[in-house]
Amino acid sequence: MIRYLYKQPKLLFVGINPHFGSFDRGVPFSNNKLFWYLLSEAGLIKEEREELRDDKTLVRVYKERFNSVYGLGFVNIINRPTRDITGIKKHEELPGRKKISRIIKTEMPKVVCFVGKVTYEKYTGSKDFSFGWQENIGVSKAFVMHSPLRGKAIIRVRELQEIKRTIQSLYKTRRNVI
C-alpha cells in the first residue's frame, strides 16, 4: 500500500493509479523507476540514478526526503492497483476527483502536475486540452506532462525543468528552492 505524501508541497504530482509493483513497494512510480530517474535528471531530487535503482534507497528517499526536503507531493486519483489503465473501471475516478480537488484546495501547491494525458482526462472529464500548462486550479498552476512510461525521456526532463523554473520564479529566487 502507498502512503501518499502531500503536506504543503511546492509541486504536487497527480497520477492515475498505482501499478502492483509500486503498490507493494509503497512508493509511487517505483515499478520501473523511470519517473524517479526523470526527477533526478531534471534536478528535482539530488539522488542519482544509480542510487535510485536500490529499492531500500528509493523507499527511504520517498519516505524521508520527497515531501519534507524536496517539497514534492504525490497522490493518485484511484488508489486501487492495476497492471495498466485498462484495468480501471468506468467512473472509478469520480471519488478521486473530489479527493484531488480537496487536496489542492487545502494544501495549495504552487504547481499541480498531472502525470500523463489520461490522468488529466480523468480529473477534468475532458479530452479537449494539450500537454503543458492548463488553466489554474484555484491558486495552483496546472501542468500536464507526458507519461514517463513511453517516448523520449528528454521531453519529460524538459517538462520537469520547466515546472522547476516556474516554481523558482514564483518564489522570486534562483536559490535551490526545489
mmCIF file of C-alpha atoms in Angstrom:
data_model
loop_
_atom_site.group_PDB
_atom_site.id
_atom_site.type_symbol
_atom_site.label_atom_id
_atom_site.label_comp_id
_atom_site.label_asym_id
_atom_site.label_seq_id
_atom_site.Cartn_x
_atom_site.Cartn_y
_atom_site.Cartn_z
ATOM 1 C CA MET A 1 0.000 0.000 0.000
ATOM 2 C CA ILE A 2 1.197 3.504 -0.758
ATOM 3 C CA ARG A 3 1.066 6.195 1.901
ATOM 4 C CA TYR A 4 0.703 9.341 -0.168
ATOM 5 C CA LEU A 5 2.802 12.313 0.879
ATOM 6 C CA TYR A 6 1.493 15.744 0.010
ATOM 7 C CA LYS A 7 1.740 18.087 3.004
ATOM 8 C CA GLN A 8 2.040 21.634 1.624
ATOM 9 C CA PRO A 9 4.099 20.676 -1.426
ATOM 10 C CA LYS A 10 5.542 23.199 -3.827
ATOM 11 C CA LEU A 11 4.856 20.670 -6.579
ATOM 12 C CA LEU A 12 2.085 18.075 -6.358
ATOM 13 C CA PHE A 13 2.205 15.170 -8.795
ATOM 14 C CA VAL A 14 -1.133 13.546 -9.590
ATOM 15 C CA GLY A 15 -1.126 10.045 -11.060
ATOM 16 C CA ILE A 16 -3.984 7.875 -12.236
ATOM 17 C CA ASN A 17 -3.432 4.739 -10.117
ATOM 18 C CA PRO A 18 -0.569 2.545 -8.911
ATOM 19 C CA HIS A 19 0.918 -0.495 -10.596
ATOM 20 C CA PHE A 20 1.062 -3.618 -8.432
ATOM 21 C CA GLY A 21 4.860 -3.320 -8.089
ATOM 22 C CA SER A 22 4.640 0.262 -6.849
ATOM 23 C CA PHE A 23 1.745 -0.619 -4.553
ATOM 24 C CA ASP A 24 3.704 -3.497 -2.979
ATOM 25 C CA ARG A 25 6.846 -1.365 -2.611
ATOM 26 C CA GLY A 26 4.855 1.521 -1.112
ATOM 27 C CA VAL A 27 6.402 4.087 -3.461
ATOM 28 C CA PRO A 28 4.624 5.742 -6.414
ATOM 29 C CA PHE A 29 6.084 5.006 -9.861
ATOM 30 C CA SER A 30 8.590 2.558 -8.421
ATOM 31 C CA ASN A 31 7.652 -0.416 -10.585
ATOM 32 C CA ASN A 32 10.190 0.518 -13.285
ATOM 33 C CA LYS A 33 11.636 3.622 -11.547
ATOM 34 C CA LEU A 34 11.805 5.699 -14.749
ATOM 35 C CA PHE A 35 9.775 8.516 -13.158
ATOM 36 C CA TRP A 36 12.365 8.722 -10.365
ATOM 37 C CA TYR A 37 15.237 8.831 -12.859
ATOM 38 C CA LEU A 38 13.476 11.727 -14.614
ATOM 39 C CA LEU A 39 13.092 13.598 -11.305
ATOM 40 C CA SER A 40 16.833 13.172 -10.762
ATOM 41 C CA GLU A 41 17.828 14.268 -14.273
ATOM 42 C CA ALA A 42 15.564 17.321 -14.032
ATOM 43 C CA GLY A 43 17.189 18.363 -10.745
ATOM 44 C CA LEU A 44 14.069 17.954 -8.609
ATOM 45 C CA ILE A 45 15.821 15.440 -6.351
ATOM 46 C CA LYS A 46 19.529 15.086 -5.605
ATOM 47 C CA GLU A 47 19.834 11.300 -5.695
ATOM 48 C CA GLU A 48 21.461 9.877 -8.811
ATOM 49 C CA ARG A 49 20.038 7.114 -10.991
ATOM 50 C CA GLU A 50 22.422 4.517 -9.533
ATOM 51 C CA GLU A 51 21.215 5.246 -6.001
ATOM 52 C CA LEU A 52 17.562 5.090 -7.045
ATOM 53 C CA ARG A 53 17.951 1.602 -8.506
ATOM 54 C CA ASP A 54 18.173 0.208 -4.982
ATOM 55 C CA ASP A 55 14.675 -0.397 -3.574
ATOM 56 C CA LYS A 56 15.685 0.383 0.013
ATOM 57 C CA THR A 57 17.225 3.697 -1.010
ATOM 58 C CA LEU A 58 14.174 4.594 -3.083
ATOM 59 C CA VAL A 59 11.827 3.837 -0.182
ATOM 60 C CA ARG A 60 14.000 5.971 2.122
ATOM 61 C CA VAL A 61 14.083 8.869 -0.357
ATOM 62 C CA TYR A 62 10.297 8.758 -0.721
ATOM 63 C CA LYS A 63 9.525 8.500 2.980
ATOM 64 C CA GLU A 64 12.223 10.805 4.354
ATOM 65 C CA ARG A 65 13.008 13.385 1.650
ATOM 66 C CA PHE A 66 10.359 13.558 -1.090
ATOM 67 C CA ASN A 67 7.928 15.788 0.795
ATOM 68 C CA SER A 68 9.863 17.193 3.748
ATOM 69 C CA VAL A 69 13.153 18.031 1.990
ATOM 70 C CA TYR A 70 12.270 18.440 -1.689
ATOM 71 C CA GLY A 71 8.809 19.948 -1.228
ATOM 72 C CA LEU A 72 7.235 17.434 -3.571
ATOM 73 C CA GLY A 73 3.927 15.650 -3.125
ATOM 74 C CA PHE A 74 2.205 12.734 -4.755
ATOM 75 C CA VAL A 75 -1.316 11.367 -4.872
ATOM 76 C CA ASN A 76 -3.252 9.104 -7.231
ATOM 77 C CA ILE A 77 -6.816 9.660 -8.389
ATOM 78 C CA ILE A 78 -7.541 5.954 -7.869
ATOM 79 C CA ASN A 79 -5.831 4.057 -5.044
ATOM 80 C CA ARG A 80 -6.528 0.550 -6.364
ATOM 81 C CA PRO A 81 -3.564 -1.003 -8.194
ATOM 82 C CA THR A 82 -3.896 -2.411 -11.710
ATOM 83 C CA ARG A 83 -1.418 -3.793 -14.227
ATOM 84 C CA ASP A 84 -2.257 -0.877 -16.533
ATOM 85 C CA ILE A 85 -5.028 1.670 -17.093
ATOM 86 C CA THR A 86 -7.216 -0.822 -18.937
ATOM 87 C CA GLY A 87 -7.982 -2.317 -15.513
ATOM 88 C CA ILE A 88 -9.713 0.864 -14.348
ATOM 89 C CA LYS A 89 -13.490 0.555 -14.155
ATOM 90 C CA LYS A 90 -15.824 3.094 -15.733
ATOM 91 C CA HIS A 91 -16.428 6.055 -13.384
ATOM 92 C CA GLU A 92 -13.983 4.654 -10.815
ATOM 93 C CA GLU A 93 -12.208 8.014 -10.860
ATOM 94 C CA LEU A 94 -15.207 10.027 -9.667
ATOM 95 C CA PRO A 95 -14.499 9.847 -5.894
ATOM 96 C CA GLY A 96 -10.832 10.543 -6.636
ATOM 97 C CA ARG A 97 -11.638 13.778 -8.462
ATOM 98 C CA LYS A 98 -13.185 15.163 -5.300
ATOM 99 C CA LYS A 99 -10.249 13.947 -3.215
ATOM 100 C CA ILE A 100 -7.708 15.603 -5.534
ATOM 101 C CA SER A 101 -9.690 18.861 -5.612
ATOM 102 C CA ARG A 102 -9.838 18.892 -1.812
ATOM 103 C CA ILE A 103 -6.088 18.254 -1.520
ATOM 104 C CA ILE A 104 -5.290 21.047 -3.999
ATOM 105 C CA LYS A 105 -7.593 23.457 -2.169
ATOM 106 C CA THR A 106 -6.225 22.718 1.312
ATOM 107 C CA GLU A 107 -2.525 22.171 0.539
ATOM 108 C CA MET A 108 -2.240 24.916 -2.128
ATOM 109 C CA PRO A 109 0.763 23.650 -4.100
ATOM 110 C CA LYS A 110 2.399 26.179 -6.407
ATOM 111 C CA VAL A 111 2.068 23.691 -9.279
ATOM 112 C CA VAL A 112 -0.050 20.589 -9.799
ATOM 113 C CA CYS A 113 1.492 18.256 -12.371
ATOM 114 C CA PHE A 114 -0.783 15.634 -13.882
ATOM 115 C CA VAL A 115 1.358 12.680 -14.898
ATOM 116 C CA GLY A 116 0.040 11.660 -18.297
ATOM 117 C CA LYS A 117 -2.856 12.636 -20.513
ATOM 118 C CA VAL A 118 -5.263 10.023 -19.110
ATOM 119 C CA THR A 119 -4.759 11.374 -15.589
ATOM 120 C CA TYR A 120 -5.846 14.874 -16.598
ATOM 121 C CA GLU A 121 -8.726 13.487 -18.679
ATOM 122 C CA LYS A 122 -9.988 11.529 -15.670
ATOM 123 C CA TYR A 123 -9.616 14.564 -13.403
ATOM 124 C CA THR A 124 -11.361 17.068 -15.679
ATOM 125 C CA GLY A 125 -13.668 14.772 -17.612
ATOM 126 C CA SER A 126 -12.471 16.478 -20.805
ATOM 127 C CA LYS A 127 -10.237 15.432 -23.693
ATOM 128 C CA ASP A 128 -10.000 18.982 -25.050
ATOM 129 C CA PHE A 129 -6.506 20.045 -23.955
ATOM 130 C CA SER A 130 -2.852 19.840 -24.944
ATOM 131 C CA PHE A 131 0.205 18.880 -22.953
ATOM 132 C CA GLY A 132 1.748 21.700 -20.960
ATOM 133 C CA TRP A 133 0.186 24.496 -18.935
ATOM 134 C CA GLN A 134 -3.556 24.464 -18.269
ATOM 135 C CA GLU A 135 -5.937 26.836 -16.508
ATOM 136 C CA ASN A 136 -5.108 27.293 -12.837
ATOM 137 C CA ILE A 137 -6.867 25.136 -10.280
ATOM 138 C CA GLY A 138 -7.624 27.578 -7.506
ATOM 139 C CA VAL A 139 -4.319 29.250 -6.640
ATOM 140 C CA SER A 140 -2.257 26.434 -8.183
ATOM 141 C CA LYS A 141 -0.821 26.401 -11.671
ATOM 142 C CA ALA A 142 -1.642 23.183 -13.550
ATOM 143 C CA PHE A 143 0.579 21.264 -15.958
ATOM 144 C CA VAL A 144 0.015 18.061 -17.930
ATOM 145 C CA MET A 145 3.226 16.170 -18.614
ATOM 146 C CA HIS A 146 3.746 13.246 -20.948
ATOM 147 C CA SER A 147 3.597 9.825 -19.359
ATOM 148 C CA PRO A 148 7.032 8.769 -18.108
ATOM 149 C CA LEU A 149 6.486 5.253 -19.432
ATOM 150 C CA ARG A 150 6.589 5.854 -23.194
ATOM 151 C CA GLY A 151 8.534 8.071 -25.533
ATOM 152 C CA LYS A 152 11.744 10.052 -25.292
ATOM 153 C CA ALA A 153 12.928 10.774 -21.757
ATOM 154 C CA ILE A 154 14.383 14.158 -22.721
ATOM 155 C CA ILE A 155 10.857 15.504 -23.365
ATOM 156 C CA ARG A 156 9.822 14.613 -19.823
ATOM 157 C CA VAL A 157 13.037 16.004 -18.342
ATOM 158 C CA ARG A 158 12.437 19.310 -20.146
ATOM 159 C CA GLU A 159 8.849 19.420 -18.890
ATOM 160 C CA LEU A 160 10.007 18.863 -15.310
ATOM 161 C CA GLN A 161 12.732 21.500 -15.694
ATOM 162 C CA GLU A 162 10.130 23.973 -16.990
ATOM 163 C CA ILE A 163 7.978 23.303 -13.935
ATOM 164 C CA LYS A 164 11.002 23.747 -11.673
ATOM 165 C CA ARG A 165 11.831 27.121 -13.270
ATOM 166 C CA THR A 166 8.223 28.244 -12.862
ATOM 167 C CA ILE A 167 8.224 27.356 -9.175
ATOM 168 C CA GLN A 168 11.532 29.146 -8.686
ATOM 169 C CA SER A 169 10.149 32.269 -10.359
ATOM 170 C CA LEU A 170 7.040 32.107 -8.160
ATOM 171 C CA TYR A 171 9.333 32.216 -5.143
ATOM 172 C CA LYS A 172 11.271 35.050 -6.840
ATOM 173 C CA THR A 173 14.616 33.434 -6.162
ATOM 174 C CA ARG A 174 17.129 31.380 -8.070
ATOM 175 C CA ARG A 175 18.450 29.640 -4.981
ATOM 176 C CA ASN A 176 17.848 25.929 -4.553
ATOM 177 C CA VAL A 177 14.163 26.294 -3.718
ATOM 178 C CA ILE A 178 13.182 22.952 -5.133
#
